[in-house]
Amino acid sequence: MGLLNGKTALITGAARGIGKAIALKYASEGANIAFTDLVIDENAENTVRELEAFGVKAKGYASNAANFEETQTVVNQIKEEFGSIDILVNNAGITKDGLMMRMSEAQWDAVLTVNLKSAFNFIHACTPIMLRQKQGSIINMASVVGVHGNAGQCNYSASKAGMIGLAKSIAQELGSRGIRANAIAPGFIVTDMTAKLSDEVREEWCKKIPLRRGGTPEDVANVALFLASDMSSYVSGQVIQVDGGMNM
Ligand code: NAI
């Protein structure tokens, strides 16, 4: 008996990286998986096949999480095809780093829209469904830099701080209706997003981590499983840092 048997999880930006690891973890615990990404290419279709190998229903949907109308449409389609949406993981995210003095308006807008407005779009579209079901778990993917800040990432840090405020507000608004909302704040996780960093930057990060290694997508997925399942039925409005002890 899996921890998520009979549940449907919707995960944004899950064709690869942390989102994919969460999808696989949930599927291994019996959840049906609907995920979105910008394009559903061969890589995303492979993810679907890996998910189906757990004996669950799985489908990838091409949808830009930053677009309000597209989100409404895709959520309606998922509800139609899966019957329910019990778990929502707002995972899609990008970086466009730069110091404040050199940051363009386009860099700011892109990161805030993809990372934060996308979560508003999905929560707005999914909560009517969760309210009718009288239960739901919403997980916003934040970051340690949303808690502590980071030079060169003012746009990204602001978007991730927003994800935390959004989760806490939803937890307060909808807790009485059986809906929980929490945030995960990963530290340095080895994915395509961090592959862009130079070896020096990576080594500097690792020196600050008591566990002396970068995290894996599965390290984050384990916490996402806890927050999605009834194991965390009395946990709401929290931020869980998954960072090897980097920030205490
Ligand atoms: P990644 O770059 O490997 O994967 C991100 C996924 O989101 C990709 O599949 C991408 O196509 C998708 N995506 C991007 N824009 C989208 C949009 N507008 N609509 C739909 N999908 C979109 O990144 P990673 O590392 O897996 O990150 C996942 C989340 O975790 C992000 O929100 C990121 O900010 C967060 N995070 C990652 C950390 C890390 O060290 N890798 C640390 C802290 C937070």
Short mmCIF file of C-alpha atoms and ligand atoms in Angstrom, two decimals:
data_model
loop_
_atom_site.label_atom_id
_atom_site.label_comp_id
_atom_site.label_asym_id
_atom_site.label_seq_id
_atom_site.Cartn_x
_atom_site.Cartn_y
_atom_site.Cartn_z
CA MET A 1 0.00 0.00 0.00
CA GLY A 2 1.69 3.23 -1.18
CA LEU A 3 1.53 6.47 0.78
CA LEU A 4 -0.28 8.19 -2.13
CA ASN A 5 -2.51 5.39 -3.45
CA GLY A 6 -5.49 6.73 -5.38
CA LYS A 7 -4.28 10.35 -5.32
CA THR A 8 -3.62 12.53 -8.36
CA ALA A 9 -0.59 14.81 -8.28
CA LEU A 10 -0.04 17.75 -10.62
CA ILE A 11 3.59 18.85 -10.87
CA THR A 12 4.74 21.79 -12.98
CA GLY A 13 8.01 21.74 -14.94
CA ALA A 14 8.56 18.04 -14.32
CA ALA A 15 10.09 16.77 -17.57
CA ARG A 16 13.49 16.76 -15.84
CA GLY A 17 15.36 17.66 -12.65
CA ILE A 18 13.69 18.03 -9.26
CA GLY A 19 10.16 17.97 -10.72
CA LYS A 20 10.84 14.65 -12.44
CA ALA A 21 12.32 13.16 -9.24
CA ILE A 22 9.17 14.20 -7.35
CA ALA A 23 6.94 12.69 -10.03
CA LEU A 24 8.84 9.38 -9.86
CA LYS A 25 8.74 9.34 -6.05
CA TYR A 26 4.98 10.00 -6.01
CA ALA A 27 4.35 7.36 -8.70
CA SER A 28 6.37 4.83 -6.69
CA GLU A 29 3.92 5.48 -3.83
CA GLY A 30 0.86 4.90 -6.02
CA ALA A 31 -0.11 8.42 -7.20
CA ASN A 32 -1.34 9.12 -10.71
CA ILE A 33 0.80 11.85 -12.23
CA ALA A 34 -0.14 14.78 -14.45
CA PHE A 35 2.82 17.02 -15.18
CA THR A 36 3.43 20.08 -17.27
CA ASP A 37 6.45 21.46 -19.06
CA LEU A 38 7.09 23.99 -21.81
CA VAL A 39 7.27 21.24 -24.44
CA ILE A 40 6.47 17.55 -24.28
CA ASP A 41 9.34 16.19 -26.33
CA GLU A 42 10.99 12.76 -26.50
CA ASN A 43 12.64 13.39 -23.13
CA ALA A 44 9.27 14.18 -21.50
CA GLU A 45 7.66 11.16 -23.18
CA ASN A 46 10.42 9.03 -21.64
CA THR A 47 9.48 10.48 -18.25
CA VAL A 48 5.87 9.40 -18.89
CA ARG A 49 7.02 5.85 -19.66
CA GLU A 50 9.18 5.75 -16.49
CA LEU A 51 6.16 6.84 -14.45
CA GLU A 52 3.84 4.32 -16.08
CA ALA A 53 6.29 1.55 -15.14
CA PHE A 54 5.00 1.98 -11.56
CA GLY A 55 1.54 0.93 -12.77
CA VAL A 56 -0.02 4.39 -12.42
CA LYS A 57 -1.67 6.73 -14.94
CA ALA A 58 0.73 9.40 -16.20
CA LYS A 59 0.58 12.16 -18.81
CA GLY A 60 2.68 15.19 -19.72
CA TYR A 61 1.00 18.41 -20.86
CA ALA A 62 2.71 21.18 -22.85
CA SER A 63 1.84 24.38 -21.03
CA ASN A 64 3.61 27.60 -20.09
CA ALA A 65 3.09 27.88 -16.33
CA ALA A 66 3.54 31.64 -16.53
CA ASN A 67 0.42 32.03 -18.69
CA PHE A 68 -2.83 32.45 -16.74
CA GLU A 69 -5.25 31.31 -19.48
CA GLU A 70 -3.12 28.34 -20.54
CA THR A 71 -2.98 27.24 -16.91
CA GLN A 72 -6.75 27.39 -16.51
CA THR A 73 -7.15 25.31 -19.68
CA VAL A 74 -4.59 22.67 -18.72
CA VAL A 75 -5.96 22.31 -15.18
CA ASN A 76 -9.49 21.81 -16.56
CA GLN A 77 -8.15 19.19 -18.97
CA ILE A 78 -6.29 17.36 -16.18
CA LYS A 79 -9.39 17.38 -13.95
CA GLU A 80 -11.38 15.96 -16.86
CA GLU A 81 -8.83 13.21 -17.60
CA PHE A 82 -7.75 12.28 -14.05
CA GLY A 83 -10.95 12.99 -12.09
CA SER A 84 -9.29 14.84 -9.19
CA ILE A 85 -6.27 16.94 -8.26
CA ASP A 86 -5.16 16.15 -4.70
CA ILE A 87 -1.57 17.37 -4.72
CA LEU A 88 -0.17 20.42 -6.51
CA VAL A 89 3.58 20.98 -6.70
CA ASN A 90 4.55 24.39 -8.08
CA ASN A 91 8.01 23.43 -9.27
CA ALA A 92 8.63 25.19 -12.63
CA GLY A 93 11.41 27.73 -12.29
CA ILE A 94 14.23 29.54 -14.08
CA THR A 95 17.22 31.71 -13.23
CA LYS A 96 18.44 34.84 -15.00
CA ASP A 97 21.17 35.96 -12.63
CA GLY A 98 22.90 39.32 -12.44
CA LEU A 99 23.76 42.07 -10.00
CA MET A 100 20.97 44.57 -9.36
CA MET A 101 22.86 47.42 -11.06
CA ARG A 102 23.10 45.42 -14.28
CA MET A 103 19.77 43.62 -14.16
CA SER A 104 17.40 44.41 -17.00
CA GLU A 105 13.65 44.78 -16.58
CA ALA A 106 13.28 41.73 -18.85
CA GLN A 107 15.43 39.59 -16.53
CA TRP A 108 13.37 40.69 -13.53
CA ASP A 109 10.01 40.15 -15.23
CA ALA A 110 10.89 36.74 -16.68
CA VAL A 111 12.00 35.29 -13.35
CA LEU A 112 9.14 36.76 -11.32
CA THR A 113 6.58 35.62 -13.87
CA VAL A 114 7.85 32.07 -14.39
CA ASN A 115 8.76 31.39 -10.76
CA LEU A 116 6.04 33.21 -8.79
CA LYS A 117 3.11 34.17 -10.98
CA SER A 118 3.01 30.57 -12.22
CA ALA A 119 2.27 29.40 -8.67
CA PHE A 120 -0.56 31.94 -8.40
CA ASN A 121 -1.91 30.68 -11.75
CA PHE A 122 -1.93 27.03 -10.63
CA ILE A 123 -3.20 27.64 -7.10
CA HIS A 124 -5.97 29.84 -8.52
CA ALA A 125 -7.00 27.12 -10.98
CA CYS A 126 -6.65 24.13 -8.61
CA THR A 127 -8.13 25.41 -5.35
CA PRO A 128 -11.79 25.32 -6.53
CA ILE A 129 -11.23 21.59 -7.26
CA MET A 130 -9.53 21.01 -3.88
CA LEU A 131 -12.28 22.93 -2.09
CA ARG A 132 -14.93 20.65 -3.61
CA GLN A 133 -12.83 17.63 -2.54
CA LYS A 134 -12.41 19.16 0.96
CA GLN A 135 -8.74 18.24 0.90
CA GLY A 136 -5.52 19.05 -0.88
CA SER A 137 -1.80 19.57 -0.40
CA ILE A 138 -0.01 22.41 -2.13
CA ILE A 139 3.80 22.53 -2.23
CA ASN A 140 5.68 25.57 -3.50
CA MET A 141 9.28 25.03 -4.58
CA ALA A 142 11.15 27.93 -3.00
CA SER A 143 14.90 28.08 -2.32
CA VAL A 144 17.26 28.85 0.55
CA VAL A 145 18.00 32.13 -1.22
CA GLY A 146 14.33 33.07 -0.76
CA VAL A 147 14.96 32.88 2.99
CA HIS A 148 18.49 34.27 3.20
CA GLY A 149 19.00 36.26 -0.05
CA ASN A 150 21.93 35.91 -2.45
CA ALA A 151 24.09 38.53 -4.16
CA GLY A 152 23.58 38.31 -7.91
CA GLN A 153 20.14 36.72 -7.63
CA CYS A 154 17.84 39.53 -6.47
CA ASN A 155 15.14 38.56 -8.99
CA TYR A 156 15.33 34.83 -8.17
CA SER A 157 15.54 35.41 -4.40
CA ALA A 158 12.54 37.76 -4.50
CA SER A 159 10.53 35.22 -6.50
CA LYS A 160 11.37 32.45 -4.02
CA ALA A 161 10.60 34.63 -0.97
CA GLY A 162 7.27 35.26 -2.72
CA MET A 163 6.69 31.50 -2.97
CA ILE A 164 7.06 31.26 0.80
CA GLY A 165 4.68 34.16 1.50
CA LEU A 166 2.20 32.69 -0.96
CA ALA A 167 2.28 29.25 0.70
CA LYS A 168 1.83 30.73 4.17
CA SER A 169 -1.09 32.90 3.05
CA ILE A 170 -2.84 29.99 1.34
CA ALA A 171 -2.28 27.88 4.46
CA GLN A 172 -4.12 30.56 6.46
CA GLU A 173 -6.89 31.13 3.92
CA LEU A 174 -7.73 27.51 3.20
CA GLY A 175 -6.65 25.50 6.25
CA SER A 176 -10.20 25.39 7.60
CA ARG A 177 -11.26 23.77 4.30
CA GLY A 178 -8.80 20.87 4.59
CA ILE A 179 -6.13 22.33 2.31
CA ARG A 180 -2.52 22.46 3.48
CA ALA A 181 0.20 24.58 1.86
CA ASN A 182 3.94 24.39 2.52
CA ALA A 183 7.19 25.39 0.85
CA ILE A 184 10.42 23.49 0.28
CA ALA A 185 13.61 25.52 0.22
CA PRO A 186 16.35 23.46 -1.44
CA GLY A 187 19.96 24.51 -1.18
CA PHE A 188 22.47 23.44 -3.81
CA ILE A 189 20.93 20.56 -5.77
CA VAL A 190 22.74 18.94 -8.69
CA THR A 191 20.49 19.45 -11.77
CA ASP A 192 20.65 21.16 -15.19
CA MET A 193 19.94 24.45 -13.38
CA THR A 194 23.13 24.28 -11.31
CA ALA A 195 25.18 22.64 -14.12
CA LYS A 196 25.52 26.18 -15.53
CA LEU A 197 27.66 27.22 -12.54
CA SER A 198 31.45 27.16 -12.78
CA ASP A 199 33.49 24.57 -10.84
CA GLU A 200 34.78 27.36 -8.58
CA VAL A 201 31.27 28.52 -7.66
CA ARG A 202 30.24 24.92 -7.04
CA GLU A 203 33.26 24.31 -4.79
CA GLU A 204 32.53 27.52 -2.86
CA TRP A 205 28.95 26.34 -2.24
CA CYS A 206 30.11 22.91 -1.07
CA LYS A 207 32.52 24.45 1.46
CA LYS A 208 29.50 26.09 3.15
CA ILE A 209 27.58 22.80 3.40
CA PRO A 210 28.15 20.79 6.62
CA LEU A 211 27.31 17.55 4.77
CA ARG A 212 29.98 18.53 2.18
CA ARG A 213 28.02 17.60 -0.93
CA GLY A 214 25.39 18.97 -3.24
CA GLY A 215 21.91 17.53 -2.81
CA THR A 216 20.25 15.16 -5.26
CA PRO A 217 16.80 15.68 -6.76
CA GLU A 218 15.75 12.65 -4.72
CA ASP A 219 16.76 14.40 -1.48
CA VAL A 220 14.15 17.03 -2.35
CA ALA A 221 11.61 14.47 -3.58
CA ASN A 222 11.69 12.67 -0.21
CA VAL A 223 10.58 15.86 1.56
CA ALA A 224 8.00 16.52 -1.16
CA LEU A 225 6.60 13.03 -0.48
CA PHE A 226 6.31 13.77 3.25
CA LEU A 227 4.47 17.05 2.54
CA ALA A 228 2.11 15.46 0.01
CA SER A 229 1.17 12.48 2.16
CA ASP A 230 -0.90 12.10 5.31
CA MET A 231 2.40 11.70 7.19
CA SER A 232 2.33 15.53 7.34
CA SER A 233 -1.41 15.90 8.02
CA TYR A 234 -0.76 18.44 10.83
CA VAL A 235 1.95 20.40 8.98
CA SER A 236 0.92 23.56 7.14
CA GLY A 237 2.42 26.98 6.41
CA GLN A 238 5.97 25.68 6.89
CA VAL A 239 9.21 26.06 4.98
CA ILE A 240 11.46 23.00 5.03
CA GLN A 241 15.06 23.63 4.02
CA VAL A 242 16.73 20.76 2.19
CA ASP A 243 20.27 22.08 2.11
CA GLY A 244 22.66 19.71 3.87
CA GLY A 245 22.70 22.03 6.89
CA MET A 246 24.01 25.04 4.92
CA ASN A 247 21.65 27.47 6.66
CA MET A 248 20.64 26.87 10.26
P1 NAI B 1 15.67 22.44 -14.15
O1 NAI B 1 16.07 23.62 -14.98
O2 NAI B 1 16.46 21.19 -14.25
O3 NAI B 1 14.14 22.08 -14.42
C1 NAI B 1 13.15 23.08 -14.45
C2 NAI B 1 12.00 22.58 -15.31
O4 NAI B 1 11.01 23.63 -15.37
C3 NAI B 1 12.43 22.28 -16.75
O5 NAI B 1 11.90 21.05 -17.18
C4 NAI B 1 11.87 23.45 -17.52
O6 NAI B 1 11.56 23.17 -18.88
C5 NAI B 1 10.61 23.77 -16.72
N1 NAI B 1 10.10 25.11 -16.96
C6 NAI B 1 10.81 26.26 -17.05
N2 NAI B 1 9.99 27.29 -17.33
C7 NAI B 1 8.73 26.78 -17.44
C8 NAI B 1 7.47 27.34 -17.72
N3 NAI B 1 7.32 28.64 -17.97
N4 NAI B 1 6.39 26.52 -17.74
C9 NAI B 1 6.51 25.19 -17.51
N5 NAI B 1 7.69 24.61 -17.24
C10 NAI B 1 8.79 25.39 -17.20
O7 NAI B 1 15.64 22.99 -12.65
P2 NAI B 1 15.63 22.21 -11.24
O8 NAI B 1 16.96 22.37 -10.64
O9 NAI B 1 15.03 20.88 -11.39
O10 NAI B 1 14.65 23.18 -10.43
C11 NAI B 1 13.30 22.87 -10.13
C12 NAI B 1 12.79 23.90 -9.12
O11 NAI B 1 13.59 23.84 -7.94
C13 NAI B 1 12.87 25.33 -9.62
O12 NAI B 1 11.74 26.05 -9.16
C14 NAI B 1 14.13 25.86 -8.98
O13 NAI B 1 14.11 27.25 -8.83
C15 NAI B 1 14.08 25.14 -7.64
N6 NAI B 1 15.37 25.07 -6.97
C16 NAI B 1 16.44 24.42 -7.55
C17 NAI B 1 17.66 24.38 -6.88
C18 NAI B 1 18.85 23.71 -7.45
O14 NAI B 1 19.93 23.82 -6.82
N7 NAI B 1 18.77 23.00 -8.56
C19 NAI B 1 17.82 25.02 -5.56
C20 NAI B 1 16.64 25.65 -5.06
C21 NAI B 1 15.47 25.67 -5.75
#
